[in-house]
Amino acid sequence: MTIPRLELKNISHSFYGVPVNKDISFDLYPGEVLGLIGENGAGKSTLMNIVAGVINPLSGERVLDGSPYEPSSPADARHAGVSFVHQELNLFSQLSVADNLFLTNYPRRGGIFTDKAQARRHAFEALALMDLPFQPQTVVEDLSPGERQMLEICKATIGGPKLMILDEPTTSLTSRETSRLFDLIRKLTEAGTSIIYVSHILEDVKSICDRIAIMRDGTLVDVRVAESVPTSELITLMVGRPLDHLFPERAQSPGTMAVLEVKNLSATGLIDSVDLTVTEGEVVGVFGLMGAGRTELARVISGLETATEGEVHLAGKDITHMTTRDRIAQGLSFVTEDRRGEGLFMDYSVVTNVALPSLKRWATNALAPLRRRVMREAVSASTSELKLAANNIDRAPVRNLSGGNQQKVVLAKWLLTGPKVLILDEPTRGVDVGAQFEVYRTTLDSADAGAAVLVISSELPELLGICNRIVVMRLGRVVQVFDREEFDARLILGAAFGESQSGESV
Amino acid sequence: MPFFRRLLASEWFVAAIIVAFIAGVAPFATGMLTERNALNVLSNLWPLLIVVVGQTFVLVIAGIDLAQTAVINVTNTFAAMLVAQSLPEELWQESVLWGSVIGPEGGPLADGGAGGATLAMVIAVTLGAIIGAGNGLAVAKLGMPPFMVTLGTLLLFNAIAIWMTRSENVSSLPNEYVAVGQAQIWGPITVPMIIAVVIAVGAHFVLSRSTFGSWIYAAGSNPQAAIISGVPYTRVVVSAYMISAALATVGGILYSTRLEGGRPTLADGFLLDIIGAAVIGGVSLFGGKGSVLGAVFGAIFFVVLANGLNLLNLPFTVVFMIKGIVIILAALLDVARTKLLGDSR
């Protein structure tokens, strides 16, 4: 009988009295890939932090290769053979690839001087093992996001870890890089490394993992054999209820009055002669490949980038030359794709975050005291509408919320302004299935309330699910528009890739 | 442990340190707990407190205002020159303002009485606010680093103060003017105390309760998110620097009237007291965090510290060493607090 690589016995942990991991036990064998799935906030990150020595659990036992394993720090865990590839990158962008790979364990000459030549040689081998197309001396800032992610994984493989944890490793990878990553995972498991693979992309989890562990509300719901479990069942296990409809139904059809009118809008190097009209109650999707100018279009409309030509009208009013602040006052709301960097004040509470754009409703002027009780009630109504799960909306920093709940905070903030035009950029990125549904529902609700909605997304299924029309962008221009009756995933993708309607390439 | 963590992260931690310091030093410092010394400490406190409150606004928007002391040097001498009763020709004829603004008969507001004194102060505060606006515009509009901008204005206006006065102190100030820094109303209640308390309470309410206050914190915590959320970023940053310089001017006038003279080097050496006091009070150098209450405690701490060390008859080299160490500890505390808040998941 083989000794398990890792055994977790009755692991429990809580933060400030709120249990986040409840009595979790499982084991993992050498060379096995275990998928770990669950909604945001299910307790996956905490559990992985416990395995990787970032957190010490309040109770429970950890066993590595048959002996007790109690790492006091990530470095300790690394020393014991457990490496953790975080979702956020931890690379030094001004240093070279080789320097990053050997930052903590640099080859030395005579125990004192760094041995650059040896580091480069080792780095070369490590890169070759993963078939990575860059050189040890390349500076990290010259790498693409996907290449950086691969480098981060490469760093974790150095020294032949016993157990490697990958947390959402594919979010910034191209499909080719993803398949290269899967090749690497197979190579590592053949050599006996065990892998815990955390991801929201269920197809990937099913294809690369041997078994799949499902977490919900801090408990381990089940561990299933990957081959035999259908995706629908995985979703049911994660959310605890069957999801009949992934997309909510629309109550009303769009009106005819144009609310957002974009006329021949250009911004040098970003977008080129874009024409677009969104009517009252209409949901228009913007699809395109990376760099097609989708986000840039939204930023020009909201005044964060300057238009060089053309006009933007909101409810008949020319807003082309207004500041972002004035556009917000006119009823424009923009939920950016960079939630942490641009959407939220991570150290501040839910109330502070949500109230910010609407403050003038609760005070007569900028120096007058805010009517805080009324303000809190309005925020609380808005967040409970979105089913936000937060313990303390007055005090606790939004940093402590899960990705899905953070997105709900951003949405609540803009819905509270009562937008006439609502622009959403990748609204469900990094958001779990349950919260995704809430995002769609509130989006459609605000359209039903008369808002003109523009949704930018790389997820074609979600655009097909919620939009009245889909606009396809390519190289900064609108190349094709599809009405709901004409929705066809194949044709829309084709347009994004530059196929013309007759099938020739543009 | 949670109690200690919460205390460390709150303003009251500094209050506790002040009490501990007094309890520890008083037995060795003769006269520390006398009424006379208490009044002395208070009269040192009020001007510093006003300047620190001004600095707090700039620190919260993730800036820093090194130019506050230069603003004090320029404005306190300028205001004093406006109201001076006489300026000896042999000392002042080299000044650029000789013959235009000032003459042997003193400044243009020399005979203005209380009204003239008030007008001189209003002019000085306006001048300070203009200098602050310049700093703010350079930071917000041109995106220049606040450290460099205000270091530049620090040198520039220090030099202007000396150039304007030829390094002479302005004496012979009218009683109405001097009264602002000295007049006692009842018992320990003085005019500077009333000015300082009104400013601190006002600043507290503006920062913690108003829309403008919310904008200040938002701009300091995440400028990009603030702009996207409709915060008038440029206006907020410029206002913060204007408030900082204007309050520096008010504090400077209180210092100068207490000393009954305008001095071009009045605030030299105050800079670290000001920033040290704010940071000890929990105003973060990283921006986005801090309160007026904390800044007030920080100012009290610095004044009590200086007074205690003075009464211990320590050589001034030792006093400076201790101040230096305290500032380093304050920076450490800032980092520890940031880490505490970051960890509180």
mmCIF file of N, CA, C and O in Angstrom, chain B residues 245-299:
data_model
loop_
_atom_site.group_PDB
_atom_site.id
_atom_site.type_symbol
_atom_site.label_atom_id
_atom_site.label_comp_id
_atom_site.label_asym_id
_atom_site.label_seq_id
_atom_site.Cartn_x
_atom_site.Cartn_y
_atom_site.Cartn_z
ATOM 1 N N ALA B 245 -0.847 74.740 3.453
ATOM 2 C CA ALA B 245 -0.063 75.979 3.489
ATOM 3 C C ALA B 245 -0.798 77.063 4.277
ATOM 4 O O ALA B 245 -0.178 77.832 5.022
ATOM 5 N N ALA B 246 -2.127 77.120 4.134
ATOM 6 C CA ALA B 246 -2.887 78.142 4.855
ATOM 7 C C ALA B 246 -2.803 77.912 6.360
ATOM 8 O O ALA B 246 -2.594 78.853 7.136
ATOM 9 N N LEU B 247 -2.941 76.651 6.784
ATOM 10 C CA LEU B 247 -2.852 76.368 8.215
ATOM 11 C C LEU B 247 -1.429 76.569 8.726
ATOM 12 O O LEU B 247 -1.221 76.991 9.865
ATOM 13 N N ALA B 248 -0.439 76.290 7.876
ATOM 14 C CA ALA B 248 0.944 76.586 8.262
ATOM 15 C C ALA B 248 1.081 78.077 8.546
ATOM 16 O O ALA B 248 1.700 78.487 9.536
ATOM 17 N N THR B 249 0.464 78.895 7.698
ATOM 18 C CA THR B 249 0.522 80.342 7.894
ATOM 19 C C THR B 249 -0.110 80.747 9.221
ATOM 20 O O THR B 249 0.462 81.546 9.977
ATOM 21 N N VAL B 250 -1.282 80.173 9.506
ATOM 22 C CA VAL B 250 -1.956 80.500 10.768
ATOM 23 C C VAL B 250 -1.058 80.124 11.944
ATOM 24 O O VAL B 250 -0.832 80.933 12.866
ATOM 25 N N GLY B 251 -0.518 78.917 11.914
ATOM 26 C CA GLY B 251 0.384 78.497 12.985
ATOM 27 C C GLY B 251 1.585 79.413 13.073
ATOM 28 O O GLY B 251 2.008 79.799 14.171
ATOM 29 N N GLY B 252 2.129 79.803 11.934
ATOM 30 C CA GLY B 252 3.299 80.670 11.893
ATOM 31 C C GLY B 252 3.020 82.030 12.507
ATOM 32 O O GLY B 252 3.850 82.585 13.237
ATOM 33 N N ILE B 253 1.824 82.565 12.242
ATOM 34 C CA ILE B 253 1.475 83.868 12.823
ATOM 35 C C ILE B 253 1.389 83.758 14.347
ATOM 36 O O ILE B 253 1.825 84.646 15.082
ATOM 37 N N LEU B 254 0.857 82.623 14.833
ATOM 38 C CA LEU B 254 0.783 82.445 16.291
ATOM 39 C C LEU B 254 2.179 82.379 16.903
ATOM 40 O O LEU B 254 2.447 82.979 17.940
ATOM 41 N N TYR B 255 3.098 81.641 16.241
ATOM 42 C CA TYR B 255 4.477 81.605 16.723
ATOM 43 C C TYR B 255 5.055 83.007 16.768
ATOM 44 O O TYR B 255 5.656 83.442 17.748
ATOM 45 N N SER B 256 4.887 83.719 15.650
ATOM 46 C CA SER B 256 5.566 85.001 15.479
ATOM 47 C C SER B 256 5.009 86.057 16.432
ATOM 48 O O SER B 256 5.752 86.840 17.011
ATOM 49 N N THR B 257 3.694 86.038 16.642
ATOM 50 C CA THR B 257 3.117 87.029 17.550
ATOM 51 C C THR B 257 3.504 86.736 18.991
ATOM 52 O O THR B 257 3.648 87.638 19.803
ATOM 53 N N ARG B 258 3.680 85.441 19.300
ATOM 54 C CA ARG B 258 4.108 85.101 20.654
ATOM 55 C C ARG B 258 5.510 85.652 20.915
ATOM 56 O O ARG B 258 5.843 86.094 21.999
ATOM 57 N N LEU B 259 6.350 85.626 19.866
ATOM 58 C CA LEU B 259 7.719 86.116 19.992
ATOM 59 C C LEU B 259 7.811 87.613 19.709
ATOM 60 O O LEU B 259 8.897 88.182 19.712
ATOM 61 N N GLU B 260 6.677 88.247 19.395
ATOM 62 C CA GLU B 260 6.598 89.675 19.098
ATOM 63 C C GLU B 260 7.553 90.103 18.002
ATOM 64 O O GLU B 260 8.209 91.136 18.074
ATOM 65 N N GLY B 261 7.651 89.268 16.963
ATOM 66 C CA GLY B 261 8.492 89.678 15.849
ATOM 67 C C GLY B 261 8.317 88.745 14.663
ATOM 68 O O GLY B 261 8.007 87.565 14.827
ATOM 69 N N GLY B 262 8.474 89.320 13.462
ATOM 70 C CA GLY B 262 8.484 88.474 12.287
ATOM 71 C C GLY B 262 9.903 88.006 12.041
ATOM 72 O O GLY B 262 10.830 88.808 12.084
ATOM 73 N N ARG B 263 10.084 86.678 11.856
ATOM 74 C CA ARG B 263 11.448 86.169 11.682
ATOM 75 C C ARG B 263 11.560 85.334 10.421
ATOM 76 O O ARG B 263 10.812 84.375 10.252
ATOM 77 N N PRO B 264 12.510 85.663 9.560
ATOM 78 C CA PRO B 264 12.649 84.916 8.303
ATOM 79 C C PRO B 264 13.143 83.480 8.503
ATOM 80 O O PRO B 264 13.099 82.691 7.568
ATOM 81 N N THR B 265 13.624 83.163 9.686
ATOM 82 C CA THR B 265 14.078 81.783 9.917
ATOM 83 C C THR B 265 13.280 81.144 11.048
ATOM 84 O O THR B 265 13.725 80.188 11.668
ATOM 85 N N LEU B 266 12.076 81.694 11.282
ATOM 86 C CA LEU B 266 11.267 81.272 12.428
ATOM 87 C C LEU B 266 11.069 79.758 12.503
ATOM 88 O O LEU B 266 11.209 79.145 13.553
ATOM 89 N N ALA B 267 10.722 79.132 11.364
ATOM 90 C CA ALA B 267 10.302 77.723 11.398
ATOM 91 C C ALA B 267 11.423 76.762 11.019
ATOM 92 O O ALA B 267 11.175 75.565 10.903
ATOM 93 N N ASP B 268 12.645 77.282 10.824
ATOM 94 C CA ASP B 268 13.742 76.372 10.463
ATOM 95 C C ASP B 268 13.879 75.297 11.533
ATOM 96 O O ASP B 268 13.935 75.597 12.720
ATOM 97 N N GLY B 269 13.914 74.060 11.115
ATOM 98 C CA GLY B 269 14.081 72.972 12.075
ATOM 99 C C GLY B 269 12.788 72.397 12.613
ATOM 100 O O GLY B 269 12.792 71.416 13.340
ATOM 101 N N PHE B 270 11.637 72.993 12.231
ATOM 102 C CA PHE B 270 10.358 72.457 12.714
ATOM 103 C C PHE B 270 9.857 71.268 11.899
ATOM 104 O O PHE B 270 8.988 70.543 12.342
ATOM 105 N N LEU B 271 10.398 71.148 10.693
ATOM 106 C CA LEU B 271 9.808 70.238 9.717
ATOM 107 C C LEU B 271 9.616 68.819 10.257
ATOM 108 O O LEU B 271 8.555 68.218 10.118
ATOM 109 N N LEU B 272 10.671 68.315 10.919
ATOM 110 C CA LEU B 272 10.556 66.935 11.379
ATOM 111 C C LEU B 272 9.595 66.811 12.550
ATOM 112 O O LEU B 272 8.939 65.786 12.708
ATOM 113 N N ASP B 273 9.484 67.876 13.362
ATOM 114 C CA ASP B 273 8.477 67.852 14.424
ATOM 115 C C ASP B 273 7.079 67.704 13.811
ATOM 116 O O ASP B 273 6.249 66.952 14.300
ATOM 117 N N ILE B 274 6.859 68.449 12.742
ATOM 118 C CA ILE B 274 5.529 68.458 12.122
ATOM 119 C C ILE B 274 5.196 67.086 11.550
ATOM 120 O O ILE B 274 4.178 66.476 11.872
ATOM 121 N N ILE B 275 6.089 66.590 10.685
ATOM 122 C CA ILE B 275 5.795 65.315 10.027
ATOM 123 C C ILE B 275 5.871 64.172 11.038
ATOM 124 O O ILE B 275 5.036 63.264 11.039
ATOM 125 N N GLY B 276 6.840 64.258 11.951
ATOM 126 C CA GLY B 276 6.953 63.244 13.001
ATOM 127 C C GLY B 276 5.675 63.167 13.830
ATOM 128 O O GLY B 276 5.159 62.089 14.115
ATOM 129 N N ALA B 277 5.143 64.324 14.201
ATOM 130 C CA ALA B 277 3.924 64.353 15.012
ATOM 131 C C ALA B 277 2.768 63.708 14.269
ATOM 132 O O ALA B 277 2.026 62.892 14.819
ATOM 133 N N ALA B 278 2.624 64.044 12.984
ATOM 134 C CA ALA B 278 1.513 63.478 12.206
ATOM 135 C C ALA B 278 1.637 61.965 12.116
ATOM 136 O O ALA B 278 0.673 61.228 12.308
ATOM 137 N N VAL B 279 2.860 61.491 11.841
ATOM 138 C CA VAL B 279 3.033 60.051 11.636
ATOM 139 C C VAL B 279 2.861 59.289 12.950
ATOM 140 O O VAL B 279 2.232 58.231 12.990
ATOM 141 N N ILE B 280 3.387 59.852 14.027
ATOM 142 C CA ILE B 280 3.191 59.198 15.330
ATOM 143 C C ILE B 280 1.701 59.110 15.633
ATOM 144 O O ILE B 280 1.221 58.129 16.189
ATOM 145 N N GLY B 281 0.968 60.118 15.212
ATOM 146 C CA GLY B 281 -0.476 60.111 15.438
ATOM 147 C C GLY B 281 -1.240 59.178 14.519
ATOM 148 O O GLY B 281 -2.459 59.163 14.548
ATOM 149 N N GLY B 282 -0.538 58.428 13.691
ATOM 150 C CA GLY B 282 -1.217 57.418 12.892
ATOM 151 C C GLY B 282 -1.595 57.862 11.494
ATOM 152 O O GLY B 282 -2.299 57.167 10.783
ATOM 153 N N VAL B 283 -1.123 59.045 11.078
ATOM 154 C CA VAL B 283 -1.378 59.471 9.707
ATOM 155 C C VAL B 283 -0.321 58.785 8.846
ATOM 156 O O VAL B 283 0.869 58.973 9.057
ATOM 157 N N SER B 284 -0.772 57.955 7.899
ATOM 158 C CA SER B 284 0.176 57.121 7.177
ATOM 159 C C SER B 284 0.891 57.889 6.076
ATOM 160 O O SER B 284 0.285 58.672 5.353
ATOM 161 N N LEU B 285 2.195 57.646 5.953
ATOM 162 C CA LEU B 285 2.948 58.248 4.848
ATOM 163 C C LEU B 285 2.560 57.611 3.515
ATOM 164 O O LEU B 285 2.892 58.117 2.461
ATOM 165 N N PHE B 286 1.870 56.475 3.561
ATOM 166 C CA PHE B 286 1.440 55.808 2.331
ATOM 167 C C PHE B 286 0.118 56.364 1.831
ATOM 168 O O PHE B 286 -0.376 55.957 0.786
ATOM 169 N N GLY B 287 -0.492 57.273 2.599
ATOM 170 C CA GLY B 287 -1.737 57.894 2.164
ATOM 171 C C GLY B 287 -2.963 57.080 2.523
ATOM 172 O O GLY B 287 -2.872 55.895 2.835
ATOM 173 N N GLY B 288 -4.121 57.761 2.492
ATOM 174 C CA GLY B 288 -5.388 57.071 2.676
ATOM 175 C C GLY B 288 -5.777 56.769 4.112
ATOM 176 O O GLY B 288 -6.883 56.328 4.357
ATOM 177 N N LYS B 289 -4.853 56.973 5.039
ATOM 178 C CA LYS B 289 -5.160 56.645 6.436
ATOM 179 C C LYS B 289 -4.718 57.767 7.363
ATOM 180 O O LYS B 289 -3.684 58.380 7.136
ATOM 181 N N GLY B 290 -5.471 57.963 8.429
ATOM 182 C CA GLY B 290 -5.093 58.967 9.414
ATOM 183 C C GLY B 290 -6.293 59.792 9.807
ATOM 184 O O GLY B 290 -7.291 59.836 9.095
ATOM 185 N N SER B 291 -6.190 60.435 10.978
ATOM 186 C CA SER B 291 -7.321 61.231 11.447
ATOM 187 C C SER B 291 -6.793 62.465 12.157
ATOM 188 O O SER B 291 -5.627 62.517 12.559
ATOM 189 N N VAL B 292 -7.660 63.458 12.302
ATOM 190 C CA VAL B 292 -7.272 64.671 13.003
ATOM 191 C C VAL B 292 -6.993 64.357 14.470
ATOM 192 O O VAL B 292 -6.028 64.856 15.053
ATOM 193 N N LEU B 293 -7.815 63.486 15.053
ATOM 194 C CA LEU B 293 -7.597 63.118 16.451
ATOM 195 C C LEU B 293 -6.185 62.561 16.639
ATOM 196 O O LEU B 293 -5.461 62.947 17.568
ATOM 197 N N GLY B 294 -5.773 61.664 15.738
ATOM 198 C CA GLY B 294 -4.424 61.101 15.808
ATOM 199 C C GLY B 294 -3.367 62.185 15.682
ATOM 200 O O GLY B 294 -2.399 62.227 16.447
ATOM 201 N N ALA B 295 -3.561 63.093 14.732
ATOM 202 C CA ALA B 295 -2.588 64.168 14.519
ATOM 203 C C ALA B 295 -2.481 65.042 15.762
ATOM 204 O O ALA B 295 -1.389 65.477 16.141
ATOM 205 N N VAL B 296 -3.615 65.287 16.426
ATOM 206 C CA VAL B 296 -3.612 66.095 17.654
ATOM 207 C C VAL B 296 -2.794 65.384 18.733
ATOM 208 O O VAL B 296 -1.938 65.987 19.379
ATOM 209 N N PHE B 297 -3.045 64.090 18.920
ATOM 210 C CA PHE B 297 -2.264 63.333 19.900
ATOM 211 C C PHE B 297 -0.781 63.356 19.539
ATOM 212 O O PHE B 297 0.083 63.467 20.416
ATOM 213 N N GLY B 298 -0.483 63.241 18.258
ATOM 214 C CA GLY B 298 0.912 63.266 17.816
ATOM 215 C C GLY B 298 1.576 64.585 18.180
ATOM 216 O O GLY B 298 2.715 64.624 18.663
ATOM 217 N N ALA B 299 0.850 65.696 17.970
ATOM 218 C CA ALA B 299 1.408 67.012 18.292
ATOM 219 C C ALA B 299 1.630 67.142 19.797
ATOM 220 O O ALA B 299 2.677 67.627 20.248
#
